[in-house]
């Protein structure tokens, strides 16, 4: 049973469009919510992260929206580019155990 | 600057064989992790070590053991490999306090158990 539920499993977006990936959680001990990006043959790398005391964080074309009451958060990629094609993972840190749990991943393809 | 180094990169085992995956980090991080990545399942935590001298089970610990040899090194052992353990294994490390939130990953070990 995944503690962090991620959707969709795969996503195809046209170049210049908006990519949206969603995640949900139940554990109230989660206190930090990062997104990781992974290219084929590589390990994941931190993309952007948010804490639950803010509702939105933006870094360039990447934005996290966070809804604490609904226990949901999402990644928005504006003006999506072919170079954004990768697998994206949401994650959450369990502060009660100092461990980081990942979602099931979304394979994003940006069509030229 | 090596970061997180995993060895080997590829391994093929027969059912019942044992092996140890090695991981070392040079960033003076306190916490280290082992994850496995399977299609549709994402990254699942096998074991982690919040600090030197401690280890804890993650989401899928059965069939694995770990050793935090020192602050730099964290190994994962399969005592009797099974086909269900065919996967890509990633080691990661993170600092302490708020800095442990950012994980740095190795490049992975692709393991096939026949």
PDB file of C-alpha atoms in Angstrom:
ATOM      1  CA  UNK A   1       0.000   0.000   0.000  1.00  0.00           C
ATOM      2  CA  UNK A   2       1.572   3.232  -1.185  1.00  0.00           C
ATOM      3  CA  UNK A   3       1.638   5.964   1.432  1.00  0.00           C
ATOM      4  CA  UNK A   4       1.967   8.576  -1.314  1.00  0.00           C
ATOM      5  CA  UNK A   5      -0.435   8.045  -4.223  1.00  0.00           C
ATOM      6  CA  UNK A   6       0.621   9.558  -7.540  1.00  0.00           C
ATOM      7  CA  UNK A   7      -1.285  10.017 -10.802  1.00  0.00           C
ATOM      8  CA  UNK A   8      -1.265   9.703 -13.728  1.00  0.00           C
ATOM      9  CA  UNK A   9       1.155   6.861 -14.415  1.00  0.00           C
ATOM     10  CA  UNK A  10       2.004   8.349 -17.795  1.00  0.00           C
ATOM     11  CA  UNK A  11       1.329  11.677 -19.482  1.00  0.00           C
ATOM     12  CA  UNK A  12       1.797  13.027 -22.992  1.00  0.00           C
ATOM     13  CA  UNK A  13       1.786  16.802 -23.474  1.00  0.00           C
ATOM     14  CA  UNK A  14       2.393  18.938 -26.535  1.00  0.00           C
ATOM     15  CA  UNK A  15       5.366  21.277 -26.535  1.00  0.00           C
ATOM     16  CA  UNK A  16       4.391  24.563 -24.918  1.00  0.00           C
ATOM     17  CA  UNK A  17       1.544  23.019 -22.943  1.00  0.00           C
ATOM     18  CA  UNK A  18       1.072  22.613 -19.189  1.00  0.00           C
ATOM     19  CA  UNK A  19       1.969  19.293 -17.553  1.00  0.00           C
ATOM     20  CA  UNK A  20       0.167  18.497 -14.299  1.00  0.00           C
ATOM     21  CA  UNK A  21       1.002  15.597 -11.964  1.00  0.00           C
ATOM     22  CA  UNK A  22      -0.949  14.951  -8.790  1.00  0.00           C
ATOM     23  CA  UNK A  23      -0.159  13.330  -5.454  1.00  0.00           C
ATOM     24  CA  UNK A  24      -2.141  12.562  -2.303  1.00  0.00           C
ATOM     25  CA  UNK A  25      -1.203  11.356   1.166  1.00  0.00           C
ATOM     26  CA  UNK A  26      -2.806  10.414   4.481  1.00  0.00           C
ATOM     27  CA  UNK A  27      -0.003  10.480   7.047  1.00  0.00           C
ATOM     28  CA  UNK A  28      -0.153  13.711   9.065  1.00  0.00           C
ATOM     29  CA  UNK A  29       3.463  13.181  10.149  1.00  0.00           C
ATOM     30  CA  UNK A  30       4.608  14.130   6.636  1.00  0.00           C
ATOM     31  CA  UNK A  31       6.222  17.569   6.841  1.00  0.00           C
ATOM     32  CA  UNK A  32       8.158  18.073   3.622  1.00  0.00           C
ATOM     33  CA  UNK A  33       7.104  17.359   0.041  1.00  0.00           C
ATOM     34  CA  UNK A  34       9.759  17.197  -2.693  1.00  0.00           C
ATOM     35  CA  UNK A  35       9.521  16.352  -6.362  1.00  0.00           C
ATOM     36  CA  UNK A  36      12.300  14.416  -8.070  1.00  0.00           C
ATOM     37  CA  UNK A  37      13.102  14.173 -11.773  1.00  0.00           C
ATOM     38  CA  UNK A  38      14.737  11.109 -13.287  1.00  0.00           C
ATOM     39  CA  UNK A  39      16.210  10.668 -16.762  1.00  0.00           C
ATOM     40  CA  UNK A  40      16.777   7.179 -18.235  1.00  0.00           C
ATOM     41  CA  UNK A  41      19.807   5.423 -16.766  1.00  0.00           C
ATOM     42  CA  UNK A  42      20.257   8.029 -14.030  1.00  0.00           C
ATOM     43  CA  UNK A  43      19.354   8.351 -10.392  1.00  0.00           C
ATOM     44  CA  UNK A  44      16.561  10.755  -9.397  1.00  0.00           C
ATOM     45  CA  UNK A  45      17.501  14.390  -8.694  1.00  0.00           C
ATOM     46  CA  UNK A  46      15.639  16.959  -6.592  1.00  0.00           C
ATOM     47  CA  UNK A  47      13.597  19.343  -8.738  1.00  0.00           C
ATOM     48  CA  UNK A  48      11.575  21.443  -6.296  1.00  0.00           C
ATOM     49  CA  UNK A  49      10.135  21.040  -2.801  1.00  0.00           C
ATOM     50  CA  UNK A  50       7.535  22.604  -0.503  1.00  0.00           C
ATOM     51  CA  UNK A  51       6.668  22.672   3.183  1.00  0.00           C
ATOM     52  CA  UNK A  52       3.029  22.482   4.355  1.00  0.00           C
ATOM     53  CA  UNK A  53       3.002  26.027   5.732  1.00  0.00           C
ATOM     54  CA  UNK A  54       2.791  27.486   2.196  1.00  0.00           C
ATOM     55  CA  UNK A  55       0.254  26.787  -0.545  1.00  0.00           C
ATOM     56  CA  UNK A  56       2.455  27.360  -3.569  1.00  0.00           C
ATOM     57  CA  UNK A  57       6.103  27.435  -4.561  1.00  0.00           C
ATOM     58  CA  UNK A  58       7.425  28.453  -7.946  1.00  0.00           C
ATOM     59  CA  UNK A  59      10.877  27.958  -9.443  1.00  0.00           C
ATOM     60  CA  UNK A  60      11.092  28.983 -13.073  1.00  0.00           C
ATOM     61  CA  UNK A  61       8.609  26.927 -15.096  1.00  0.00           C
ATOM     62  CA  UNK A  62       7.968  24.522 -12.202  1.00  0.00           C
ATOM     63  CA  UNK A  63       5.289  25.160  -9.561  1.00  0.00           C
ATOM     64  CA  UNK A  64       4.096  23.067  -6.630  1.00  0.00           C
ATOM     65  CA  UNK A  65       0.537  23.655  -5.423  1.00  0.00           C
ATOM     66  CA  UNK A  66      -0.188  22.342  -1.928  1.00  0.00           C
ATOM     67  CA  UNK A  67      -3.601  21.791  -0.307  1.00  0.00           C
ATOM     68  CA  UNK A  68      -3.036  20.872   3.324  1.00  0.00           C
ATOM     69  CA  UNK A  69      -6.689  20.280   4.209  1.00  0.00           C
ATOM     70  CA  UNK A  70      -7.162  17.904   1.281  1.00  0.00           C
ATOM     71  CA  UNK A  71      -3.729  16.305   1.799  1.00  0.00           C
ATOM     72  CA  UNK A  72      -2.934  16.794  -1.870  1.00  0.00           C
ATOM     73  CA  UNK A  73      -0.126  18.423  -3.810  1.00  0.00           C
ATOM     74  CA  UNK A  74       0.651  18.774  -7.473  1.00  0.00           C
ATOM     75  CA  UNK A  75       3.458  19.681  -9.844  1.00  0.00           C
ATOM     76  CA  UNK A  76       2.765  22.037 -12.729  1.00  0.00           C
ATOM     77  CA  UNK A  77       5.258  22.418 -15.578  1.00  0.00           C
ATOM     78  CA  UNK A  78       4.499  25.501 -17.647  1.00  0.00           C
ATOM     79  CA  UNK A  79       5.577  25.829 -21.292  1.00  0.00           C
ATOM     80  CA  UNK A  80       6.610  22.156 -21.329  1.00  0.00           C
ATOM     81  CA  UNK A  81       9.676  21.379 -23.445  1.00  0.00           C
ATOM     82  CA  UNK A  82      10.972  18.122 -24.972  1.00  0.00           C
ATOM     83  CA  UNK A  83      13.871  18.288 -22.494  1.00  0.00           C
ATOM     84  CA  UNK A  84      11.323  17.918 -19.679  1.00  0.00           C
ATOM     85  CA  UNK A  85      10.577  14.369 -20.866  1.00  0.00           C
ATOM     86  CA  UNK A  86      11.486  12.251 -17.853  1.00  0.00           C
ATOM     87  CA  UNK A  87       9.965  10.323 -14.962  1.00  0.00           C
ATOM     88  CA  UNK A  88       8.736  12.468 -12.081  1.00  0.00           C
ATOM     89  CA  UNK A  89       8.316  11.290  -8.511  1.00  0.00           C
ATOM     90  CA  UNK A  90       6.525  13.032  -5.703  1.00  0.00           C
ATOM     91  CA  UNK A  91       7.718  12.219  -2.206  1.00  0.00           C
ATOM     92  CA  UNK A  92       7.090  13.017   1.439  1.00  0.00           C
ATOM     93  CA  UNK A  93       9.254  13.045   4.516  1.00  0.00           C
ATOM     94  CA  UNK A  94       7.916  11.196   7.552  1.00  0.00           C
ATOM     95  CA  UNK A  95       9.158  13.395  10.397  1.00  0.00           C
ATOM     96  CA  UNK A  96       8.316  10.718  12.982  1.00  0.00           C
ATOM     97  CA  UNK A  97      10.821   8.310  11.430  1.00  0.00           C
ATOM     98  CA  UNK A  98      13.200  10.544   9.444  1.00  0.00           C
ATOM     99  CA  UNK A  99      12.509   8.683   6.214  1.00  0.00           C
ATOM    100  CA  UNK A 100      11.410   9.775   2.766  1.00  0.00           C
ATOM    101  CA  UNK A 101       8.665   7.890   0.940  1.00  0.00           C
ATOM    102  CA  UNK A 102       8.138   8.145  -2.816  1.00  0.00           C
ATOM    103  CA  UNK A 103       5.109   7.905  -5.068  1.00  0.00           C
ATOM    104  CA  UNK A 104       4.841   5.470  -7.958  1.00  0.00           C
ATOM    105  CA  UNK A 105       6.146   7.900 -10.595  1.00  0.00           C
ATOM    106  CA  UNK A 106       4.803   9.561 -13.744  1.00  0.00           C
ATOM    107  CA  UNK A 107       6.451   9.079 -17.109  1.00  0.00           C
ATOM    108  CA  UNK A 108       6.111  12.411 -18.917  1.00  0.00           C
ATOM    109  CA  UNK A 109       6.609  12.727 -22.670  1.00  0.00           C
ATOM    110  CA  UNK A 110       6.604  16.127 -24.350  1.00  0.00           C
ATOM    111  CA  UNK A 111       5.771  15.936 -28.045  1.00  0.00           C
ATOM    112  CA  UNK A 112       7.495  18.472 -30.370  1.00  0.00           C
TER     113      UNK A 112
ATOM    114  CA  UNK B   1      33.518  15.246  -6.499  1.00  0.00           C
ATOM    115  CA  UNK B   2      32.026  11.717  -6.597  1.00  0.00           C
ATOM    116  CA  UNK B   3      28.839  12.202  -4.490  1.00  0.00           C
ATOM    117  CA  UNK B   4      27.170   8.783  -4.060  1.00  0.00           C
ATOM    118  CA  UNK B   5      28.971   5.806  -5.597  1.00  0.00           C
ATOM    119  CA  UNK B   6      27.307   2.420  -6.060  1.00  0.00           C
ATOM    120  CA  UNK B   7      28.902  -0.828  -7.123  1.00  0.00           C
ATOM    121  CA  UNK B   8      28.371  -2.909  -9.148  1.00  0.00           C
ATOM    122  CA  UNK B   9      26.371  -1.231 -11.932  1.00  0.00           C
ATOM    123  CA  UNK B  10      25.042  -4.537 -13.284  1.00  0.00           C
ATOM    124  CA  UNK B  11      24.725  -8.005 -11.778  1.00  0.00           C
ATOM    125  CA  UNK B  12      23.129 -11.284 -12.791  1.00  0.00           C
ATOM    126  CA  UNK B  13      22.482 -13.883 -10.093  1.00  0.00           C
ATOM    127  CA  UNK B  14      20.978 -17.318 -10.015  1.00  0.00           C
ATOM    128  CA  UNK B  15      18.184 -18.036  -7.565  1.00  0.00           C
ATOM    129  CA  UNK B  16      19.644 -18.765  -4.129  1.00  0.00           C
ATOM    130  CA  UNK B  17      22.930 -16.951  -4.660  1.00  0.00           C
ATOM    131  CA  UNK B  18      23.983 -14.162  -2.334  1.00  0.00           C
ATOM    132  CA  UNK B  19      25.549 -10.811  -3.018  1.00  0.00           C
ATOM    133  CA  UNK B  20      26.263  -7.434  -1.441  1.00  0.00           C
ATOM    134  CA  UNK B  21      25.599  -4.070  -3.070  1.00  0.00           C
ATOM    135  CA  UNK B  22      28.050  -1.425  -1.963  1.00  0.00           C
ATOM    136  CA  UNK B  23      27.357   2.281  -1.482  1.00  0.00           C
ATOM    137  CA  UNK B  24      29.662   5.091  -0.395  1.00  0.00           C
ATOM    138  CA  UNK B  25      29.138   8.852  -0.097  1.00  0.00           C
ATOM    139  CA  UNK B  26      31.720  11.595   0.285  1.00  0.00           C
ATOM    140  CA  UNK B  27      29.408  14.442   1.393  1.00  0.00           C
ATOM    141  CA  UNK B  28      29.663  13.757   5.134  1.00  0.00           C
ATOM    142  CA  UNK B  29      25.932  13.004   5.243  1.00  0.00           C
ATOM    143  CA  UNK B  30      24.388  11.340   8.275  1.00  0.00           C
ATOM    144  CA  UNK B  31      21.466   9.544   6.638  1.00  0.00           C
ATOM    145  CA  UNK B  32      21.656   6.880   3.953  1.00  0.00           C
ATOM    146  CA  UNK B  33      18.950   4.926   2.164  1.00  0.00           C
ATOM    147  CA  UNK B  34      18.392   1.932  -0.100  1.00  0.00           C
ATOM    148  CA  UNK B  35      15.482   2.006  -2.554  1.00  0.00           C
ATOM    149  CA  UNK B  36      14.364  -0.380  -5.254  1.00  0.00           C
ATOM    150  CA  UNK B  37      12.694   0.815  -8.452  1.00  0.00           C
ATOM    151  CA  UNK B  38      10.212  -1.354 -10.306  1.00  0.00           C
ATOM    152  CA  UNK B  39       7.920  -0.381 -13.206  1.00  0.00           C
ATOM    153  CA  UNK B  40       4.647   1.044 -11.935  1.00  0.00           C
ATOM    154  CA  UNK B  41       5.788   0.797  -8.309  1.00  0.00           C
ATOM    155  CA  UNK B  42       8.031   3.825  -8.097  1.00  0.00           C
ATOM    156  CA  UNK B  43      10.841   3.945  -5.567  1.00  0.00           C
ATOM    157  CA  UNK B  44      10.203   1.769  -2.543  1.00  0.00           C
ATOM    158  CA  UNK B  45      12.296   2.137   0.591  1.00  0.00           C
ATOM    159  CA  UNK B  46      14.061  -1.066   1.639  1.00  0.00           C
ATOM    160  CA  UNK B  47      16.160   0.070   4.607  1.00  0.00           C
ATOM    161  CA  UNK B  48      17.560   3.324   5.845  1.00  0.00           C
ATOM    162  CA  UNK B  49      20.113   4.577   8.345  1.00  0.00           C
ATOM    163  CA  UNK B  50      19.317   7.910   9.972  1.00  0.00           C
ATOM    164  CA  UNK B  51      22.811   8.106  11.449  1.00  0.00           C
ATOM    165  CA  UNK B  52      25.961   6.042  11.851  1.00  0.00           C
ATOM    166  CA  UNK B  53      25.212   3.054  14.068  1.00  0.00           C
ATOM    167  CA  UNK B  54      21.465   2.886  13.380  1.00  0.00           C
ATOM    168  CA  UNK B  55      19.434   1.069  10.741  1.00  0.00           C
ATOM    169  CA  UNK B  56      15.679   0.764  10.285  1.00  0.00           C
ATOM    170  CA  UNK B  57      13.304  -1.146   8.054  1.00  0.00           C
ATOM    171  CA  UNK B  58      11.530   0.640   5.245  1.00  0.00           C
ATOM    172  CA  UNK B  59       8.493  -0.417   3.204  1.00  0.00           C
ATOM    173  CA  UNK B  60       9.910  -3.644   1.692  1.00  0.00           C
ATOM    174  CA  UNK B  61      12.690  -5.065   3.926  1.00  0.00           C
ATOM    175  CA  UNK B  62      11.989  -8.804   3.555  1.00  0.00           C
ATOM    176  CA  UNK B  63      14.854 -10.729   1.960  1.00  0.00           C
ATOM    177  CA  UNK B  64      17.432  -7.992   2.610  1.00  0.00           C
ATOM    178  CA  UNK B  65      19.925  -7.026   5.282  1.00  0.00           C
ATOM    179  CA  UNK B  66      21.999  -3.872   5.636  1.00  0.00           C
ATOM    180  CA  UNK B  67      25.175  -2.741   7.348  1.00  0.00           C
ATOM    181  CA  UNK B  68      26.149   0.834   8.092  1.00  0.00           C
ATOM    182  CA  UNK B  69      29.860   0.161   8.108  1.00  0.00           C
ATOM    183  CA  UNK B  70      30.838   3.747   8.959  1.00  0.00           C
ATOM    184  CA  UNK B  71      29.541   7.217   8.166  1.00  0.00           C
ATOM    185  CA  UNK B  72      30.493   6.891   4.496  1.00  0.00           C
ATOM    186  CA  UNK B  73      29.380   3.361   3.656  1.00  0.00           C
ATOM    187  CA  UNK B  74      26.011   1.577   3.671  1.00  0.00           C
ATOM    188  CA  UNK B  75      25.764  -1.899   2.132  1.00  0.00           C
ATOM    189  CA  UNK B  76      22.748  -3.976   1.119  1.00  0.00           C
ATOM    190  CA  UNK B  77      22.930  -7.767   1.226  1.00  0.00           C
ATOM    191  CA  UNK B  78      20.752 -10.360  -0.448  1.00  0.00           C
ATOM    192  CA  UNK B  79      21.331 -13.629   1.409  1.00  0.00           C
ATOM    193  CA  UNK B  80      19.380 -15.893  -0.944  1.00  0.00           C
ATOM    194  CA  UNK B  81      18.336 -14.076  -4.097  1.00  0.00           C
ATOM    195  CA  UNK B  82      14.868 -14.644  -5.570  1.00  0.00           C
ATOM    196  CA  UNK B  83      13.465 -13.652  -8.995  1.00  0.00           C
ATOM    197  CA  UNK B  84      11.165 -11.166  -7.197  1.00  0.00           C
ATOM    198  CA  UNK B  85      14.301  -9.218  -6.256  1.00  0.00           C
ATOM    199  CA  UNK B  86      15.033  -8.432  -9.908  1.00  0.00           C
ATOM    200  CA  UNK B  87      15.022  -4.647  -9.868  1.00  0.00           C
ATOM    201  CA  UNK B  88      17.081  -1.478 -10.085  1.00  0.00           C
ATOM    202  CA  UNK B  89      18.550  -0.577  -6.720  1.00  0.00           C
ATOM    203  CA  UNK B  90      19.407   2.977  -5.719  1.00  0.00           C
ATOM    204  CA  UNK B  91      21.420   4.182  -2.783  1.00  0.00           C
ATOM    205  CA  UNK B  92      20.902   7.743  -1.540  1.00  0.00           C
ATOM    206  CA  UNK B  93      22.279   9.980   1.190  1.00  0.00           C
ATOM    207  CA  UNK B  94      21.062  13.101   2.986  1.00  0.00           C
ATOM    208  CA  UNK B  95      22.339  15.489   5.652  1.00  0.00           C
ATOM    209  CA  UNK B  96      20.950  16.201   9.131  1.00  0.00           C
ATOM    210  CA  UNK B  97      18.078  18.409  10.233  1.00  0.00           C
ATOM    211  CA  UNK B  98      16.503  20.411   7.466  1.00  0.00           C
ATOM    212  CA  UNK B  99      19.379  19.531   5.150  1.00  0.00           C
ATOM    213  CA  UNK B 100      18.628  15.822   5.277  1.00  0.00           C
ATOM    214  CA  UNK B 101      15.543  16.453   3.249  1.00  0.00           C
ATOM    215  CA  UNK B 102      17.476  16.704  -0.004  1.00  0.00           C
ATOM    216  CA  UNK B 103      18.562  13.272  -1.125  1.00  0.00           C
ATOM    217  CA  UNK B 104      21.467  12.623  -3.446  1.00  0.00           C
ATOM    218  CA  UNK B 105      21.200   9.398  -5.422  1.00  0.00           C
ATOM    219  CA  UNK B 106      23.758   7.072  -6.913  1.00  0.00           C
ATOM    220  CA  UNK B 107      23.457   5.920 -10.524  1.00  0.00           C
ATOM    221  CA  UNK B 108      21.868   2.585  -9.602  1.00  0.00           C
ATOM    222  CA  UNK B 109      22.545  -1.151  -9.759  1.00  0.00           C
ATOM    223  CA  UNK B 110      20.577  -3.206 -12.245  1.00  0.00           C
ATOM    224  CA  UNK B 111      20.094  -6.671 -10.736  1.00  0.00           C
ATOM    225  CA  UNK B 112      18.622  -9.671 -12.517  1.00  0.00           C
ATOM    226  CA  UNK B 113      17.860 -12.880 -10.632  1.00  0.00           C
ATOM    227  CA  UNK B 114      17.298 -15.883 -12.884  1.00  0.00           C
TER     228      UNK B 114
END
